Amino acid sequence: MSTMVGSQAIIRCLKEEGVDIIFGYPGGAVIELYDELCKTDIKHILVRHEQGAVHAADGYARATGKVGVAVLTSGPGATNGVTAIATAYCDSIPLVVLTGQVPRALIGNDAFQEVDIVGITRPCTKHNYLVNDPEQLVPTLREAFYIAASGRPGPVLIDLPKDVIASFIAYPEQKETRMQTYQPNVKPHPGQIEKACKALLQSQKPVLYVGGGVILSDAHEELTHLARTLNIPVTMTLMGLGGFPGTDSLSLGMLGMHGTYAANMAVAKSDLLIAVGSRFDDRVTGKLDAFAPDAKIIHIDIDPTSISKNVDVDVPIVADCKLALQAINACLEANPSFSPQEIASRHNAWVEQVNEWENKHPLAYQEEGDIIKPQYVIEKINELTRGDALITTEVGQNQMWTAQFYKFNQPRRFLTSGGLGTMGYGLPAAIGAKLAYPQLDVIDIAGDGSIQMNIQELATAKQWGANVKVAILNNNYLGMVRQWQELFYNRHYASTVMEHTPDFVALAQAYGAVGLRAKTKDEVEPVIKEALATDNVVIMDFAISREEGVFPMVPAGKATTEMLLV
Amino acid sequence: MKHTLSVLLQNKPGALSRVTGLFSGRCFNIESLCVAETMDPSISCLTLVTRGEESVIEQVMKQLHKLIDVVKVTDICENEYVEREMVLIRVKADAGTRAEVLRIIDIFRGKVVDVSANSYAVEVTGSESKIKAVIDILKPLGIKEIIRTGTIAMARAPKNR
């Protein structure tokens, strides 16, 4: 056992956990840690605001599947990170956030830059710690990584008093982390798998309803295999997009409030709903009584609290999605009377019905001469990146249009704040993803409102050569709220008109980035092409039709079959 | 419906606030709460009384179990159980009422734990209904102060063993 300073122990432990990049912002309480950090080969990305650090770590985690790490100082550094921690918590993203704290002797004394961050983040972390005993420093870090990445993933915060970081400790040997009180169940119950298979074999009108759990557990292959073998239509939640190829003929796109007509109709008329890694969120179900009223429901989820929380399910399977889908696929194949062709052809009539709904009301928008339609911009980005880009979004109309019109064929290519709905997520998340995959086209699709919530991170992108592209769908409105005001509040646009918006082209230039602008439809394609060909950070400012809405739309509290269409 | 939950959790700072935070974060009320160390000093036992529909209680129990610091969660009400609560009551006791207070306390098998010129502090243990009964009867005599511990509960041992 070797003896070392706490800061050295932290770095050593981070390396043992496979960390090669950290997003952060220094300050008095973590100055010792930074002193050590700059001596190692772990890359530290200095951001411009702590929220950006945690969002970037989150983007890195979503894109790679690894645990994202952020370092923040005490007090305001820590509180600035809270929104981003809550964002990761709502979407089950594995993060370890290290915050500095005042020395132990000063805790509770209202010391300079002191805040009870463990108390503040208790409800928005999977778990958190205040390290009070220097000898617990390394075991706590190991536990944090284990908790963050296992079971239903989530952010874990560790608060590190300055004197703990500076104390001498004996470095404990590396060993497997086991916890008495935390043993998530990942293996499915064989009896439940059999019940699920029986239901699958009997159903006439099944639908797979896929959420972010499929992406988190890397279960897309197993899911795709099941859907294609049994000829089952697939709809995805916002978080599930990319879990099944968006261009596949069985894909119905997204369901719920801004879901496709076909997806919402299929769920409503199904006789079997197979929910995989999804949690029956209110944006998905609409009015609960009318959600899949005739369907038997199978629900695969790793978190027992998700089961029968909003909707009563018939066959609950508490397990990792990948293991559960593997077990279902294996169980079907082991059945001697199982004939995939027979079942697939039995579902033909249903698939035809679903296709009919798709043809009746496909995702659509009305052309208006020269005016740029936001949906057209997304279609063009999709076309010019061949559906291969890594897309992040902000929150609002930009997010919904992207979810509808970009066809994601791979998992971990669409990063968006689904649960919390955090405006300002997209740019820092894009930077985190770009640093993980420099060769990929990484595009943040933004609104003119939300981009301003973390626009300072353009400097981060420039400093670290993270050449992300930002496509601003600029309507000089807070568009989604404006849409609700138009539909439900007599067009009373209370505080949603952005009466002053910066010149984004000039702003890009001020940061040393490239600014491009499109004012007419025929300028859209050249601007995107130029942006993709430019080896720099680029802002594309698209002046879009100002009062364009997101449709279909299910008004809040209505059944998902009561859609407002284009 | 009333439920008495027994929760075993790590005996360390912050663990209790995770449990109470889970209730307050969902706007559920805790009617009473009692916590102390178990035979294993690293584990505390928490007895908590709350009210809610079956589905709500089931969700609460799952959420409690999800907390990393929680070892075990049981709904004591699911089987036979015993429950006890202790109350300390300071009641007016002057020359005219002293004897009456003592008679009542005797009936409830309570005892006097503090005496002053014009009051008695008495201690009574029992089920929630017994505590309520003693309070109701002493009220007309003039209660000055009441401190209750909240309920603790234990499942009964299986009968046929």
XYZ file of C-alpha atoms in Angstrom:
727
model
C 0.000 0.000 0.000
C 1.453 3.317 -0.984
C 0.868 6.595 0.756
C -0.065 9.672 -1.229
C -1.974 12.943 -1.138
C -5.738 12.779 -1.613
C -5.552 14.601 -4.951
C -3.052 12.032 -6.274
C -5.276 9.226 -5.029
C -8.271 10.720 -6.825
C -6.377 10.917 -10.109
C -5.043 7.380 -9.734
C -8.494 6.060 -8.977
C -10.022 7.930 -11.948
C -7.422 6.328 -14.204
C -8.196 2.895 -12.789
C -11.827 3.556 -13.670
C -10.790 4.252 -17.255
C -11.347 7.994 -17.225
C -9.432 9.805 -19.949
C -11.381 13.049 -20.141
C -12.827 15.372 -17.504
C -14.981 18.457 -17.984
C -14.648 21.132 -15.360
C -14.010 24.560 -13.997
C -11.488 25.258 -11.239
C -11.892 27.195 -8.019
C -10.430 27.580 -4.557
C -11.794 24.370 -3.108
C -10.482 22.142 -5.907
C -7.223 23.934 -6.608
C -5.193 21.025 -5.163
C -6.979 18.593 -7.431
C -6.283 20.772 -10.480
C -2.640 21.038 -9.484
C -2.421 17.265 -9.752
C -4.757 16.930 -12.741
C -2.544 19.011 -15.019
C 0.370 16.636 -14.348
C -1.458 13.631 -15.805
C -2.508 12.508 -19.251
C -6.192 12.804 -18.387
C -7.533 15.498 -20.689
C -9.234 18.315 -18.826
C -11.722 20.366 -20.808
C -12.060 23.829 -19.354
C -15.589 25.037 -20.041
C -17.052 28.530 -19.634
C -19.846 27.739 -17.167
C -20.239 24.782 -14.808
C -23.585 23.815 -16.317
C -21.692 23.378 -19.564
C -19.172 21.077 -17.872
C -21.804 18.657 -16.626
C -23.818 18.763 -19.875
C -20.618 18.090 -21.831
C -19.794 15.135 -19.565
C -23.379 13.981 -20.123
C -23.042 14.305 -23.918
C -19.801 12.354 -23.737
C -21.509 9.643 -21.656
C -24.531 9.354 -23.955
C -22.363 9.181 -27.065
C -19.892 6.607 -25.709
C -21.792 4.644 -23.061
C -18.981 5.392 -20.586
C -19.308 7.270 -17.298
C -18.905 11.024 -17.826
C -16.859 12.932 -15.258
C -17.087 16.579 -14.235
C -15.176 18.583 -11.624
C -16.692 21.710 -10.101
C -15.604 23.920 -7.275
C -17.605 24.516 -4.095
C -20.544 26.889 -3.680
C -21.610 28.525 -6.956
C -19.529 26.092 -8.971
C -21.542 23.239 -7.553
C -24.935 24.949 -7.730
C -24.304 25.954 -11.359
C -23.994 22.276 -12.100
C -27.320 21.308 -10.540
C -29.541 21.777 -13.619
C -27.219 19.593 -15.644
C -27.080 16.947 -12.910
C -30.889 16.882 -12.809
C -30.909 16.599 -16.612
C -28.721 13.496 -16.422
C -30.794 12.083 -13.582
C -34.074 12.358 -15.498
C -32.566 10.590 -18.512
C -30.610 7.960 -16.488
C -27.168 9.046 -17.686
C -24.111 7.735 -15.797
C -22.021 10.593 -14.427
C -19.604 11.103 -11.573
C -19.537 14.732 -10.492
C -16.778 15.786 -8.118
C -17.418 19.005 -6.239
C -15.047 20.858 -3.970
C -16.163 21.719 -0.458
C -14.790 23.996 2.222
C -12.443 22.325 4.749
C -14.204 20.025 7.213
C -13.617 22.373 10.116
C -15.586 25.104 8.327
C -18.552 23.017 7.144
C -21.732 24.499 8.551
C -20.079 27.836 9.304
C -21.413 29.713 6.266
C -17.853 29.811 5.012
C -16.928 31.527 1.747
C -18.294 29.557 -1.223
C -19.887 26.994 1.061
C -23.143 25.326 0.127
C -24.720 22.042 1.206
C -24.518 20.535 -2.269
C -25.170 17.019 -0.959
C -28.457 18.292 0.480
C -29.287 20.249 -2.665
C -28.642 17.362 -5.056
C -30.132 14.579 -2.937
C -33.320 14.352 -5.006
C -31.593 14.708 -8.382
C -28.731 12.246 -8.054
C -28.822 8.474 -7.963
C -26.666 8.760 -4.855
C -24.296 11.297 -3.352
C -21.546 11.488 -0.786
C -19.703 13.915 1.413
C -16.276 12.413 2.075
C -15.646 13.072 5.725
C -12.879 10.547 6.284
C -9.836 10.723 3.962
C -9.450 6.947 4.122
C -12.901 6.649 2.545
C -11.906 8.774 -0.442
C -10.908 5.974 -2.791
C -13.583 3.440 -1.735
C -16.188 6.190 -2.222
C -14.935 6.987 -5.715
C -15.061 3.301 -6.648
C -18.579 2.958 -5.302
C -19.626 6.076 -7.178
C -18.501 4.693 -10.531
C -20.130 1.359 -9.771
C -23.446 2.964 -8.806
C -23.428 5.430 -11.708
C -22.951 2.764 -14.365
C -24.898 -0.223 -12.992
C -28.607 -0.937 -12.717
C -30.573 2.055 -13.931
C -27.657 4.430 -14.524
C -27.565 7.928 -13.107
C -25.401 10.742 -11.818
C -23.488 10.338 -8.542
C -22.019 13.366 -6.796
C -19.045 13.304 -4.436
C -18.420 16.361 -2.293
C -14.743 16.683 -1.392
C -13.677 18.967 1.457
C -10.513 20.846 0.572
C -8.552 19.376 3.491
C -9.602 15.830 2.543
C -8.190 16.395 -0.941
C -4.962 17.584 0.706
C -4.573 14.873 3.337
C -2.147 11.961 3.169
C -3.796 8.590 2.755
C -2.864 4.982 2.208
C -4.038 3.979 -1.273
C -6.166 0.833 -0.972
C -5.691 -1.959 -3.448
C -8.040 -2.270 -6.366
C -10.832 -4.763 -5.822
C -14.283 -5.483 -7.105
C -16.925 -3.210 -5.585
C -19.685 -5.049 -3.769
C -22.351 -3.340 -1.761
C -24.628 -4.912 0.781
C -27.466 -2.501 0.165
C -27.237 -2.119 -3.599
C -27.550 -5.137 -5.820
C -29.569 -4.267 -8.908
C -31.375 -7.121 -10.551
C -30.274 -7.488 -14.165
C -31.322 -11.042 -15.056
C -34.904 -11.612 -16.162
C -37.117 -14.122 -14.368
C -37.500 -17.182 -16.647
C -41.192 -17.551 -15.778
C -41.894 -13.985 -16.866
C -39.953 -14.497 -20.096
C -42.145 -17.517 -20.863
C -45.276 -15.497 -20.209
C -44.003 -12.765 -22.512
C -43.238 -15.265 -25.264
C -46.678 -16.819 -24.941
C -48.265 -13.401 -25.330
C -46.057 -12.655 -28.343
C -47.061 -15.924 -30.004
C -50.753 -15.225 -29.507
C -50.967 -11.579 -30.446
C -52.576 -10.358 -33.624
C -51.761 -6.668 -33.344
C -48.525 -6.189 -31.409
C -46.490 -2.982 -31.096
C -43.026 -2.528 -29.629
C -42.808 0.692 -27.608
C -39.154 1.402 -27.100
C -37.473 3.868 -24.750
C -34.055 5.056 -23.699
C -33.393 1.829 -21.790
C -32.709 0.091 -25.096
C -29.990 2.615 -25.892
C -28.508 2.544 -22.372
C -28.247 -1.248 -22.354
C -27.063 -1.450 -25.984
C -29.999 -3.713 -26.811
C -30.703 -2.350 -30.301
C -29.533 -5.494 -32.094
C -31.673 -7.818 -29.985
C -34.628 -5.487 -30.425
C -34.190 -5.207 -34.180
C -33.922 -8.979 -34.422
C -37.152 -9.500 -32.476
C -39.090 -6.889 -34.448
C -37.963 -8.124 -37.850
C -38.342 -11.824 -37.045
C -41.905 -11.464 -35.809
C -42.821 -8.562 -38.122
C -43.777 -6.195 -35.298
C -44.118 -2.428 -35.838
C -41.848 -0.356 -33.575
C -42.491 3.056 -32.105
C -39.931 4.928 -30.059
C -40.011 7.541 -27.351
C -37.870 10.647 -27.678
C -35.165 8.862 -25.704
C -35.541 5.660 -27.700
C -34.904 7.161 -31.155
C -32.067 5.264 -32.798
C -32.850 2.136 -30.791
C -34.459 0.787 -33.969
C -33.532 2.002 -37.473
C -35.707 5.015 -38.296
C -35.687 4.184 -42.006
C -36.880 0.593 -41.470
C -40.349 -0.026 -42.888
C -41.450 -1.291 -39.454
C -40.497 2.001 -37.782
C -43.451 4.204 -36.888
C -41.240 6.973 -35.561
C -41.960 8.655 -32.273
C -45.209 8.305 -30.302
C -46.965 10.579 -27.846
C -47.681 14.289 -27.751
C -45.809 15.050 -30.982
C -45.691 11.468 -32.210
C -46.766 10.286 -35.621
C -50.395 9.543 -36.427
C -49.506 5.934 -37.215
C -47.622 5.417 -33.931
C -50.408 6.769 -31.753
C -53.100 4.903 -33.678
C -51.119 1.659 -33.596
C -50.655 1.859 -29.827
C -54.337 2.699 -29.321
C -55.529 -0.232 -31.434
C -52.903 -2.797 -30.443
C -53.728 -6.013 -28.621
C -50.185 -6.384 -27.249
C -47.860 -3.578 -26.236
C -44.270 -4.549 -25.536
C -42.684 -1.702 -23.596
C -38.907 -1.995 -23.566
C -36.885 0.386 -21.404
C -39.616 2.999 -21.455
C -41.554 4.392 -18.528
C -45.049 5.443 -19.686
C -44.227 9.134 -19.331
C -47.156 11.563 -19.469
C -45.851 12.964 -22.788
C -46.173 9.438 -24.193
C -49.454 8.236 -22.735
C -51.637 11.352 -22.814
C -54.872 10.608 -21.020
C -54.114 7.404 -19.136
C -57.548 5.742 -19.433
C -57.371 5.908 -23.200
C -53.805 4.635 -23.529
C -53.635 1.259 -25.285
C -57.043 0.346 -23.845
C -57.288 -3.098 -25.456
C -53.691 -4.154 -25.121
C -52.070 -6.688 -22.908
C -48.859 -4.998 -21.732
C -45.412 -6.504 -21.302
C -43.012 -4.131 -19.587
C -39.262 -4.688 -19.504
C -37.453 -2.260 -17.216
C -34.473 -2.485 -14.926
C -36.078 -0.207 -12.350
C -38.859 -1.862 -10.307
C -40.299 1.572 -9.490
C -41.102 2.085 -13.192
C -43.319 -0.989 -13.269
C -47.046 -0.257 -12.929
C -46.261 3.309 -11.854
C -48.581 4.995 -14.367
C -50.120 2.103 -16.271
C -50.912 -1.343 -14.879
C -48.932 -3.982 -16.729
C -49.740 -7.653 -17.280
C -46.253 -9.094 -17.641
C -43.612 -7.127 -15.731
C -40.001 -8.093 -16.381
C -37.493 -6.402 -14.095
C -34.209 -6.819 -15.922
C -31.603 -5.280 -18.159
C -33.281 -4.770 -21.558
C -30.517 -6.501 -23.461
C -30.604 -9.617 -21.276
C -34.402 -9.706 -21.321
C -34.604 -9.405 -25.116
C -31.896 -12.051 -25.520
C -33.895 -14.330 -23.255
C -37.110 -13.689 -25.208
C -35.392 -14.329 -28.550
C -33.837 -17.540 -27.176
C -37.067 -18.703 -25.563
C -38.965 -18.279 -28.836
C -36.352 -20.173 -30.793
C -36.296 -23.002 -28.259
C -40.013 -23.549 -28.725
C -40.409 -26.527 -31.134
C -43.685 -25.249 -32.561
C -42.291 -21.748 -33.179
C -42.471 -20.738 -36.799
C -41.255 -17.195 -37.386
C -42.674 -17.191 -40.926
C -46.108 -18.141 -39.688
C -46.183 -15.425 -37.043
C -44.680 -12.830 -39.342
C -47.324 -13.524 -41.951
C -50.053 -13.534 -39.322
C -48.996 -9.953 -38.504
C -49.131 -8.896 -42.169
C -52.680 -7.608 -41.974
C -51.802 -5.524 -38.931
C -48.651 -4.125 -40.538
C -50.738 -3.226 -43.583
C -53.220 -1.423 -41.369
C -50.373 0.487 -39.741
C -48.939 1.384 -43.145
C -52.339 2.655 -44.170
C -52.307 5.023 -41.180
C -48.807 6.132 -42.178
C -49.942 6.866 -45.719
C -53.096 8.599 -44.568
C -51.296 11.084 -42.319
C -47.546 11.017 -42.831
C -45.375 13.612 -41.099
C -45.942 16.663 -43.258
C -45.698 20.412 -43.514
C -46.962 23.002 -45.938
C -44.583 24.670 -48.336
C -44.718 28.468 -48.444
C -42.760 29.547 -51.509
C -39.364 30.945 -50.582
C -39.900 30.852 -46.861
C -37.727 28.382 -44.965
C -39.665 25.662 -43.209
C -37.824 24.256 -40.178
C -38.829 20.729 -41.132
C -37.181 21.264 -44.508
C -33.934 22.287 -42.784
C -33.938 19.058 -40.757
C -34.746 16.984 -43.842
C -31.824 18.591 -45.641
C -29.459 18.016 -42.711
C -30.617 14.392 -42.667
C -30.032 14.071 -46.407
C -26.646 15.788 -46.502
C -25.301 13.809 -43.529
C -26.857 10.578 -44.891
C -28.518 10.108 -41.511
C -25.107 9.425 -40.002
C -24.496 12.583 -37.999
C -24.574 12.783 -34.240
C -27.348 15.235 -33.474
C -27.979 17.079 -30.253
C -30.864 19.448 -29.673
C -31.970 22.109 -27.335
C -35.543 21.917 -26.024
C -38.768 23.001 -27.659
C -39.856 23.032 -31.268
C -36.283 22.481 -32.502
C -36.180 19.252 -30.498
C -39.533 17.937 -31.702
C -38.923 18.738 -35.380
C -35.580 16.960 -35.127
C -37.170 13.931 -33.474
C -39.772 13.819 -36.231
C -37.755 14.570 -39.354
C -34.241 13.229 -38.763
C -34.196 9.470 -39.296
C -31.822 7.974 -36.753
C -30.550 4.573 -37.790
C -28.095 4.007 -34.986
C -28.219 4.293 -31.228
C -26.264 7.013 -29.371
C -26.575 9.423 -32.284
C -29.384 11.559 -30.866
C -28.652 13.369 -27.622
C -31.457 15.399 -26.146
C -32.784 16.367 -22.746
C -35.932 14.273 -22.639
C -37.068 14.029 -19.049
C -36.103 17.402 -17.628
C -36.353 19.318 -20.899
C -33.330 21.540 -20.340
C -32.886 24.418 -22.769
C -29.163 24.980 -23.162
C -28.322 21.278 -23.208
C -27.495 20.902 -26.878
C -24.325 22.936 -27.385
C -22.271 21.644 -24.433
C -23.540 18.085 -25.028
C -22.443 18.384 -28.662
C -18.969 19.441 -27.501
C -18.738 16.404 -25.195
C -19.816 14.099 -28.021
C -17.493 15.699 -30.570
C -14.507 15.240 -28.252
C -15.437 11.553 -27.989
C -15.861 11.132 -31.749
C -13.878 13.831 -33.584
C -14.500 12.137 -36.928
C -18.293 12.390 -36.709
C -20.376 15.316 -37.901
C -21.844 16.660 -34.666
C -24.693 19.120 -35.073
C -26.661 20.946 -32.400
C -30.120 21.765 -33.722
C -31.216 24.773 -31.701
C -33.764 27.530 -31.394
C -32.853 31.176 -31.133
C -34.059 31.125 -27.525
C -32.377 28.015 -26.199
C -29.009 28.536 -27.893
C -28.590 31.676 -25.801
C -28.832 29.680 -22.582
C -25.324 28.242 -22.933
C -23.889 30.123 -25.884
C -20.718 30.881 -23.915
C -19.614 27.314 -24.655
C -18.709 28.399 -28.186
C -15.429 29.475 -26.596
C -14.987 25.964 -25.148
C -15.603 24.446 -28.579
C -13.026 26.799 -30.099
C -10.408 26.257 -27.394
C -10.526 22.472 -27.697
C -11.038 22.218 -31.444
C -14.450 20.614 -31.016
C -15.733 21.734 -34.393
C -19.420 21.295 -33.784
C -22.035 22.865 -36.038
C -25.007 24.722 -34.648
C -28.164 25.006 -36.742
C -30.371 27.725 -35.274
C -34.008 27.529 -36.354
C -34.560 31.218 -35.808
C -38.140 32.448 -35.504
C -37.571 35.224 -32.949
C -39.952 33.432 -30.646
C -39.845 30.975 -27.801
C -41.609 28.831 -30.332
C -43.062 25.957 -28.351
C -44.600 28.143 -25.681
C -45.814 30.486 -28.421
C -47.471 27.497 -30.115
C -49.355 26.653 -26.892
C -50.369 30.303 -26.551
C -51.614 30.267 -30.132
C -53.651 27.110 -29.634
C -54.839 27.403 -26.050
C -54.380 31.017 -24.892
C -56.071 33.064 -27.660
C -52.786 33.938 -29.348
C -51.786 35.962 -26.329
C -48.029 35.838 -26.848
C -47.049 36.728 -23.317
C -43.255 37.108 -23.104
C -42.509 34.702 -25.927
C -41.478 37.308 -28.492
C -37.712 37.673 -28.557
C -37.719 41.359 -29.316
C -33.980 41.522 -29.382
C -31.917 38.683 -30.779
C -28.197 38.945 -31.479
C -26.744 38.805 -34.964
C -25.674 35.153 -34.757
C -23.339 35.434 -37.733
C -21.446 38.301 -36.159
C -21.543 36.507 -32.826
C -19.964 33.406 -34.338
C -17.234 35.578 -35.804
C -16.635 37.250 -32.455
C -15.848 33.802 -31.029
C -13.551 32.982 -33.942
C -16.141 30.621 -35.380
C -17.848 30.835 -38.759
C -21.329 32.295 -39.133
C -23.602 31.486 -42.061
C -27.111 32.665 -42.739
C -29.980 31.406 -44.878
C -33.013 33.609 -45.473
C -34.666 31.727 -48.307
C -35.355 28.089 -48.993
C -32.792 27.788 -51.791
C -30.064 29.057 -49.475
C -30.580 26.200 -47.003
C -28.700 23.470 -48.832
C -25.617 25.558 -49.713
C -25.362 26.759 -46.111
C -25.489 23.221 -44.695
C -22.991 21.993 -47.279
C -20.606 24.823 -46.478
C -20.953 24.246 -42.753
C -20.202 20.541 -43.099
C -17.179 21.296 -45.266
C -15.806 23.927 -42.882
C -13.089 22.829 -40.485
C -14.231 25.137 -37.706
C -17.092 25.699 -35.341
C -20.002 26.947 -37.447
C -23.268 28.646 -36.600
C -25.973 28.375 -39.245
C -28.723 30.916 -38.746
C -31.907 29.842 -40.544
C -34.632 32.483 -40.662
C -37.609 30.135 -40.533
C -41.347 30.729 -40.991
C -42.117 32.477 -37.763
C -45.344 30.867 -36.632
C -44.691 27.321 -37.751
C -46.074 24.748 -35.305
C -45.124 21.198 -34.383
C -47.746 18.725 -35.591
C -49.237 16.238 -34.938
C -49.988 17.473 -31.469
C -51.989 15.849 -28.693
C -53.276 18.604 -26.387
C -52.202 18.005 -22.780
C -54.611 15.673 -20.986
C -56.240 14.373 -24.176
C -56.158 10.824 -25.523
C -53.265 10.268 -27.921
C -55.724 9.484 -30.706
C -57.084 13.048 -30.478
C -54.319 14.579 -32.533
C -54.234 18.007 -34.104
C -52.829 17.369 -37.562
C -51.177 19.697 -40.086
C -55.472 3.529 4.627
C -52.894 3.628 7.415
C -49.645 1.763 6.875
C -46.764 1.191 9.253
C -43.525 0.715 7.382
C -40.388 -0.689 8.930
C -37.204 0.406 7.170
C -33.702 -0.828 7.905
C -31.099 1.663 6.732
C -27.455 2.549 7.073
C -26.757 4.414 10.281
C -24.965 7.396 8.738
C -25.470 11.113 8.170
C -27.928 11.908 5.426
C -29.603 8.490 5.301
C -32.680 9.676 7.185
C -33.089 12.747 5.019
C -33.077 10.537 1.922
C -36.087 8.720 3.360
C -37.975 11.826 4.454
C -37.024 13.631 1.226
C -38.632 10.849 -0.744
C -41.916 11.548 1.040
C -41.781 15.339 0.898
C -40.727 15.273 -2.764
C -43.971 13.486 -3.593
C -46.161 15.511 -1.226
C -46.828 12.496 0.997
C -47.203 13.136 4.684
C -45.447 11.158 7.396
C -47.742 10.798 10.418
C -45.050 9.585 12.741
C -41.449 8.552 12.551
C -39.197 6.758 15.009
C -35.530 5.903 14.412
C -32.833 4.206 16.485
C -29.884 1.889 16.188
C -30.423 -1.865 15.854
C -28.306 -4.678 17.337
C -25.902 -3.906 14.512
C -24.751 -0.331 15.230
C -24.134 0.300 11.522
C -27.846 -0.210 10.802
C -30.795 1.851 12.038
C -34.414 0.788 12.189
C -36.986 3.365 11.209
C -40.695 2.918 11.866
C -42.840 5.200 9.790
C -46.601 5.661 9.740
C -48.204 7.043 6.605
C -51.515 6.949 4.796
C -52.269 6.188 1.157
C -53.914 3.929 -1.365
C -52.381 0.513 -2.012
C -50.795 1.613 -5.286
C -49.219 4.646 -3.620
C -47.822 2.576 -0.757
C -46.444 0.032 -3.208
C -44.701 2.817 -5.133
C -43.366 4.334 -1.892
C -41.968 0.980 -0.811
C -40.271 0.440 -4.172
C -38.825 3.943 -4.064
C -37.576 3.382 -0.512
C -35.972 0.145 -1.549
C -34.279 1.955 -4.436
C -32.406 4.238 -2.030
C -28.828 3.064 -1.827
C -28.722 3.444 1.982
C -31.819 1.319 2.567
C -31.305 -2.335 3.456
C -34.862 -3.606 3.816
C -38.436 -2.296 3.689
C -41.444 -4.094 5.189
C -45.074 -3.114 5.444
C -45.691 -4.310 8.990
C -49.463 -4.158 8.452
C -49.351 -7.013 5.966
C -49.219 -9.542 8.816
C -49.945 -9.725 12.552
C -47.951 -7.172 14.474
C -47.647 -5.349 17.790
C -47.317 -1.598 17.980
C -46.480 0.701 20.863
C -46.173 4.384 21.419
C -45.148 6.332 24.482
C -46.531 9.684 25.506
C -45.436 12.151 28.171
C -48.296 14.364 29.353
C -48.018 17.319 31.693
C -51.446 17.678 33.222
C -52.768 20.189 35.753
C -52.845 18.582 39.192
C -53.949 20.826 42.024
C -55.440 19.841 45.318
C -58.828 19.214 43.724
C -57.733 17.053 40.775
C -54.610 15.226 41.953
C -56.439 12.102 43.038
C -58.489 11.977 39.852
C -55.343 12.212 37.685
C -53.714 9.400 39.644
C -56.814 7.201 39.275
C -56.912 7.729 35.511
C -53.197 7.079 35.120
C -53.553 3.930 37.168
C -56.339 2.662 34.894
C -54.087 3.209 31.870
C -51.129 1.577 33.668
C -49.207 4.813 33.383
C -46.941 6.391 35.939
C -46.032 9.791 37.232
C -42.518 10.800 36.247
C -42.381 14.417 37.438
C -44.259 16.344 40.063
C -44.637 20.065 40.701
C -46.879 22.132 42.932
C -49.653 22.282 40.369
C -48.897 19.597 37.733
C -47.924 15.995 37.150
C -45.936 14.712 34.203
C -47.167 11.229 33.413
C -45.903 8.497 31.134
C -48.216 6.113 29.278
C -47.368 3.462 26.704
C -49.672 1.532 24.442
C -51.254 1.336 21.041
C -52.207 4.501 19.213
C -55.849 4.100 20.283
C -54.915 3.745 23.940
C -52.772 6.895 23.768
C -55.657 8.735 22.155
C -58.025 7.507 24.877
C -55.833 8.668 27.750
C -55.375 12.067 26.133
C -59.142 12.433 25.618
C -59.841 11.595 29.249
C -57.162 13.884 30.688
C -58.095 16.811 28.423
C -60.941 18.153 30.622
C -58.547 18.226 33.589
C -56.205 20.577 31.731
C -53.300 19.253 29.645
C -50.360 21.679 29.551
C -48.030 19.793 27.228
C -47.859 16.538 25.283
C -44.814 14.803 23.788
C -45.371 11.612 21.790
C -42.694 9.268 20.480
C -44.589 8.065 17.454
C -45.328 4.422 16.806
C -42.828 1.588 16.831
C -43.977 -1.787 15.565
C -42.778 -5.361 15.341
C -44.164 -8.280 13.373
C -45.475 -11.133 15.545
C -43.592 -14.416 15.410
C -45.294 -17.060 13.245
C -47.837 -19.003 15.367
C -47.042 -22.631 14.489
C -43.399 -22.864 15.374
